Amino acid sequence: MSLLEEMNQKATAAGIPLSAHLDITWKCNERCVHCYLDHEGKDEMSTEEIKDVIRQLEECGTFFLSISGGEPLLRRDCFEIMEYARKLRFNVKLKTNAVMIGAKEAARLKRLGIEQVQISIYSDRPEIHDAITKLPGSLRRSLQAIEHLKAEGVKVSISNVLMKQNANNGKAVLKLAKDLGVEFHIDPTITPMINGDRSILNLGISKEELEEVFHTEEFIGNVGEFCAPISTVDDDVLEGHSCSAGHTLAYISPSGDVFPCVQFPMPCGNVREKTFRDIWFRSEQLTELRTIRVKDLPTCSGCGHAAYCTRCPGLAYMEGNMRGPSSADCAKSEARTGIPSAWQIKSGACSLPTVNLVQISVA
């Protein structure tokens, strides 16, 4: 067992929110066609309110903190917020489009000891990337930022979300990441909007393209293991949880709303009305979520995919029932194995765009 696995196991047993995702703004200088957030930026927490939330997270035992948005660097206090988090010894990751990162900003991130900067790159071709972000010159500026960060020795990760507009660009972005010497994560999915609007799922890649992602050796590494026969669903699987959302992970919006995860928009409280500790330990919604085991899922508990399915309870929640199947993840499992899930067989459903991240790291 790795140190991180051991930390997660102990955090789950103790009820500690080991990781937190904090969006400090939903404003953005890009308008990505697939974005799941609105960008009005209403009622954002002040600098002192955000610092107080970070202090409360530290008191609850949180260690991993992702600072994101929107575009977090649009807030003039972004570096001040990250500096405060680092003084409290958080492991901080910054999620950004990086168009505002120059040599000066890269050097400052290095001095702060930021663990990683994650940057979305949709294509190696500006006409495709910039069409997705709707910001002319955004690819050039993001790549320049990566060069500045690499020069400072800051760890960088490229995230490549696939959609209809760039479905065939994954390998090119992977090569770009290798050439730059940074990590690469591919996401063959589109996430529903946080307000429940699912219309942007129409941008998702086709069933055939999804299958290609799971059977492309450059992405997966070992194609065989993703085409393995369905495994037995044993007691350990049935007693487990679907994911860490609400168990060791929390999401906090710019206005202070607390959710299990950014992809699980079930309101659990607001830090302007209650302390984070009170919400984390006493929220009725989180308490209910934590009682749910795989064995309690009416459809999924009897599915042969259950042993390795990346079922997202947040997506199931947005489909109407957090105990139900996530049709998106059923499609993902089918793409891996070529075998329909129990829900697909029962409903006669076709594959849909998936939502969870397939991660491939390259040096």
XYZ file of C-alpha atoms in Angstrom:
363
model
C 0.000 0.000 0.000
C 1.355 3.425 -0.964
C 1.609 6.308 1.522
C -1.226 8.143 -0.241
C -3.461 5.056 -0.129
C -2.705 4.669 3.553
C -3.508 8.344 4.172
C -6.834 8.020 2.356
C -7.714 4.847 4.218
C -7.022 6.428 7.605
C -8.789 9.664 6.620
C -11.882 7.719 5.582
C -11.944 5.816 8.865
C -11.509 9.025 10.876
C -13.886 11.128 8.781
C -11.179 13.632 7.875
C -11.596 15.826 4.754
C -8.103 15.072 3.510
C -8.617 16.973 0.226
C -10.530 20.120 -0.685
C -11.268 21.774 -4.016
C -11.768 25.523 -3.564
C -13.000 27.665 -6.425
C -12.171 31.268 -5.563
C -14.032 32.678 -8.571
C -16.200 31.532 -11.453
C -15.147 34.489 -13.586
C -12.964 33.518 -16.518
C -11.103 35.163 -19.381
C -11.990 32.200 -21.599
C -15.423 30.958 -22.625
C -14.794 27.292 -23.268
C -17.686 25.734 -25.145
C -17.850 22.751 -22.772
C -17.469 24.581 -19.441
C -19.792 23.382 -16.672
C -19.791 26.711 -14.755
C -21.438 30.066 -15.255
C -19.083 33.045 -15.239
C -21.096 35.803 -13.595
C -19.000 35.747 -10.438
C -21.805 36.897 -8.148
C -21.488 37.055 -4.363
C -17.886 35.841 -4.176
C -16.254 35.469 -0.792
C -13.825 38.189 0.238
C -10.120 37.590 0.796
C -10.628 37.328 4.543
C -13.595 34.977 4.150
C -11.538 32.656 1.924
C -8.615 32.736 4.349
C -10.983 31.873 7.179
C -12.315 28.897 5.190
C -8.744 27.701 4.560
C -8.004 28.057 8.286
C -11.099 25.988 9.071
C -10.006 23.320 6.593
C -6.604 23.176 8.282
C -8.284 22.705 11.667
C -10.290 19.785 10.246
C -7.153 18.044 9.002
C -7.240 18.905 5.286
C -3.835 18.581 3.619
C -4.392 18.665 -0.153
C -5.889 21.922 -1.461
C -6.728 22.649 -5.098
C -7.202 26.334 -5.930
C -9.292 26.735 -9.051
C -12.078 28.621 -10.815
C -13.132 29.990 -13.340
C -9.729 31.494 -13.776
C -8.326 31.964 -10.256
C -5.636 34.412 -11.367
C -8.357 36.911 -12.308
C -8.608 37.590 -8.581
C -5.917 40.031 -7.550
C -5.630 38.247 -4.227
C -4.961 34.814 -5.764
C -1.284 34.788 -4.815
C -2.132 36.135 -1.354
C -4.592 33.264 -0.886
C -2.060 30.663 -2.059
C 0.619 32.190 0.163
C -1.700 31.929 3.173
C -2.441 28.284 2.371
C 1.250 27.478 2.063
C 1.957 29.149 5.422
C -0.518 26.682 6.892
C 1.483 23.926 5.163
C -1.151 22.834 2.658
C -0.073 20.885 -0.377
C -1.411 23.335 -2.994
C -2.264 22.683 -6.635
C -3.312 25.463 -8.977
C -5.771 24.798 -11.808
C -5.565 27.550 -14.430
C -5.642 28.251 -18.148
C -2.261 29.953 -17.520
C -2.738 32.785 -20.016
C -1.895 35.237 -17.212
C 1.299 33.449 -16.151
C 4.492 35.117 -17.310
C 8.075 34.787 -16.076
C 7.339 36.859 -12.947
C 4.293 34.799 -11.977
C 6.115 31.520 -12.624
C 8.960 32.590 -10.350
C 6.480 33.526 -7.638
C 4.752 30.136 -7.868
C 8.151 28.500 -7.477
C 8.917 30.543 -4.370
C 5.576 29.570 -2.874
C 6.328 25.887 -3.374
C 3.157 25.107 -5.308
C 2.959 21.354 -5.799
C 1.621 21.448 -9.356
C 0.021 23.697 -11.944
C -2.653 22.005 -14.079
C -3.340 23.614 -17.455
C -5.992 22.701 -20.016
C -4.686 22.230 -23.566
C -7.302 21.107 -26.088
C -5.177 20.828 -29.219
C -1.698 21.424 -30.564
C -3.354 23.542 -33.268
C -4.320 27.105 -32.318
C -7.273 27.187 -34.689
C -8.842 24.306 -32.718
C -7.735 25.192 -29.169
C -8.633 28.870 -29.525
C -12.007 28.016 -31.080
C -12.823 25.957 -27.975
C -11.659 28.615 -25.494
C -13.038 31.491 -27.615
C -9.925 33.495 -26.707
C -7.639 34.289 -29.677
C -4.014 33.539 -28.902
C -4.846 31.415 -25.859
C -2.860 28.352 -26.988
C 0.246 30.440 -27.613
C -0.038 32.127 -24.218
C -0.702 28.879 -22.349
C 2.304 27.181 -23.964
C 4.493 30.180 -23.157
C 3.366 29.890 -19.544
C 4.366 26.225 -19.486
C 7.830 27.182 -20.703
C 8.113 29.794 -17.923
C 6.977 27.285 -15.312
C 9.340 24.600 -16.574
C 12.216 27.079 -16.485
C 11.486 27.609 -12.798
C 11.222 23.892 -12.097
C 7.503 24.011 -11.305
C 5.683 20.731 -11.911
C 3.122 21.073 -14.723
C 0.281 18.857 -15.868
C -1.607 19.188 -19.146
C -5.286 18.236 -19.080
C -6.824 17.372 -22.443
C -10.626 17.181 -22.549
C -11.901 15.479 -25.684
C -15.063 16.638 -27.453
C -16.403 16.736 -30.987
C -14.233 19.727 -31.848
C -10.920 18.043 -30.949
C -11.738 14.322 -30.867
C -8.742 13.394 -33.028
C -6.188 15.628 -31.292
C -5.423 13.501 -28.228
C -2.263 11.868 -29.559
C -0.919 15.216 -30.763
C -1.419 16.786 -27.330
C 0.217 13.750 -25.711
C 3.239 14.244 -27.978
C 3.269 17.926 -27.093
C 3.306 17.035 -23.389
C 6.196 14.608 -23.927
C 8.131 17.230 -25.877
C 7.571 19.744 -23.074
C 8.462 17.184 -20.399
C 5.190 17.545 -18.455
C 2.469 15.182 -17.233
C -0.547 14.472 -19.404
C -4.113 13.584 -18.467
C -6.773 12.801 -21.035
C -10.461 13.160 -20.267
C -12.730 11.640 -22.953
C -15.754 13.295 -21.410
C -17.993 16.293 -21.033
C -19.322 17.161 -17.588
C -22.912 18.404 -17.108
C -23.219 21.985 -15.916
C -23.219 22.421 -12.152
C -26.735 23.858 -12.355
C -27.975 20.538 -13.785
C -28.105 21.584 -17.452
C -27.112 18.527 -19.488
C -27.332 20.109 -22.944
C -23.559 20.458 -23.262
C -23.285 16.667 -23.215
C -24.122 16.937 -26.907
C -20.499 18.020 -27.377
C -19.265 14.617 -26.203
C -17.322 12.229 -28.394
C -19.068 9.300 -30.065
C -19.231 5.730 -28.773
C -16.692 4.665 -31.393
C -14.289 7.468 -30.417
C -14.691 6.600 -26.745
C -13.832 2.969 -27.454
C -10.775 4.109 -29.386
C -9.532 6.071 -26.348
C -9.700 2.955 -24.164
C -7.958 0.852 -26.778
C -5.190 3.262 -27.731
C -1.937 1.981 -26.254
C -0.398 5.455 -26.047
C -3.195 6.496 -23.700
C -3.792 3.410 -21.642
C -0.393 1.732 -21.577
C -1.635 -1.829 -21.262
C -4.599 -2.379 -23.551
C -5.076 -5.918 -22.318
C -6.037 -5.038 -18.761
C -8.787 -2.733 -19.991
C -10.226 -5.536 -22.117
C -10.101 -8.134 -19.342
C -13.160 -10.254 -18.526
C -15.573 -8.837 -15.979
C -14.380 -9.705 -12.486
C -16.309 -11.205 -9.599
C -18.102 -8.752 -7.313
C -16.972 -9.889 -3.855
C -17.864 -8.719 -0.342
C -15.023 -6.184 -0.221
C -16.399 -4.466 -3.319
C -19.968 -4.522 -2.029
C -18.931 -2.951 1.286
C -17.016 -0.158 -0.445
C -17.937 3.359 -1.531
C -18.119 4.672 -5.101
C -15.545 7.452 -4.589
C -14.019 9.860 -2.077
C -16.627 12.626 -2.538
C -18.055 13.500 0.859
C -15.769 10.971 2.558
C -12.309 12.527 2.256
C -13.068 15.230 -0.347
C -15.104 18.438 -0.254
C -15.808 21.168 -2.794
C -16.385 24.806 -1.826
C -17.774 27.295 -4.338
C -16.780 30.983 -4.607
C -19.901 31.965 -2.640
C -19.191 29.456 0.140
C -21.525 26.612 -0.795
C -20.232 23.191 0.237
C -20.768 20.135 -1.977
C -19.294 16.605 -1.855
C -17.462 17.326 -5.134
C -17.525 19.811 -8.006
C -19.248 17.059 -10.041
C -21.684 16.344 -7.213
C -23.771 19.523 -6.765
C -25.783 18.359 -3.753
C -26.022 21.373 -1.387
C -24.738 20.500 2.073
C -24.426 23.950 3.664
C -22.700 27.302 3.324
C -19.615 28.427 5.247
C -21.086 31.909 5.612
C -23.891 30.424 7.704
C -22.138 27.543 9.498
C -18.562 26.519 10.120
C -17.014 24.040 7.722
C -16.574 21.615 10.641
C -20.284 21.780 11.432
C -21.205 21.169 7.793
C -18.699 18.347 7.332
C -19.658 16.424 10.455
C -23.352 17.312 10.864
C -24.804 17.880 7.395
C -27.782 15.574 6.852
C -26.860 15.234 3.192
C -23.256 14.175 3.865
C -24.361 11.857 6.664
C -26.746 10.094 4.302
C -24.129 9.904 1.540
C -21.637 8.220 3.873
C -24.066 5.432 4.717
C -24.291 4.295 1.097
C -22.245 1.244 0.120
C -22.082 -0.466 -3.262
C -24.363 -3.156 -1.836
C -27.038 -0.474 -1.324
C -27.173 0.443 -5.019
C -30.225 -1.339 -6.488
C -28.819 -1.766 -9.997
C -25.049 -1.438 -9.623
C -24.689 -3.942 -6.780
C -25.696 -6.734 -9.158
C -23.590 -5.554 -12.097
C -20.467 -7.458 -13.101
C -18.706 -4.139 -13.758
C -18.989 -3.089 -10.094
C -15.505 -4.281 -9.126
C -13.756 -1.669 -11.269
C -16.447 0.741 -12.463
C -15.630 4.406 -11.918
C -19.274 5.170 -11.088
C -19.711 8.830 -10.162
C -22.480 9.309 -7.562
C -22.549 12.986 -8.517
C -23.529 12.162 -12.078
C -26.089 9.688 -10.782
C -27.425 12.466 -8.532
C -27.767 14.783 -11.540
C -29.665 12.004 -13.314
C -32.129 11.967 -10.424
C -30.835 9.404 -7.903
C -27.424 9.231 -6.240
C -28.078 5.547 -5.525
C -28.742 4.868 -9.171
C -26.345 4.119 -12.015
C -24.451 6.818 -13.850
C -25.301 6.177 -17.480
C -22.100 7.971 -18.439
C -19.943 5.556 -16.460
C -21.884 2.581 -17.754
C -20.813 3.705 -21.213
C -17.239 4.005 -20.006
C -17.236 0.453 -18.658
C -18.720 -0.841 -21.889
C -16.037 0.984 -23.874
C -13.347 -0.720 -21.777
C -14.714 -4.244 -22.046
C -17.150 -4.381 -24.929
C -19.722 -5.772 -22.498
C -22.853 -3.758 -21.590
C -23.534 -2.951 -17.933
C -26.535 -4.254 -16.016
C -28.278 -0.895 -16.446
C -27.662 -0.845 -20.191
C -29.066 -4.344 -20.560
C -32.095 -3.532 -18.419
C -32.885 -0.213 -20.093
C -31.697 -0.987 -23.608
C -29.678 2.233 -23.455
C -26.934 3.116 -25.891
C -23.541 4.387 -24.786
C -23.417 8.024 -23.674
C -20.485 10.457 -23.196
C -18.549 9.643 -20.022
C -17.426 11.950 -17.249
C -14.584 10.549 -15.137
C -10.935 11.183 -15.841
C -8.599 8.661 -17.433
C -5.133 9.655 -16.248
C -1.880 8.970 -18.007
C 1.308 10.498 -16.674
C 4.345 10.967 -18.875
C 7.736 12.289 -17.920
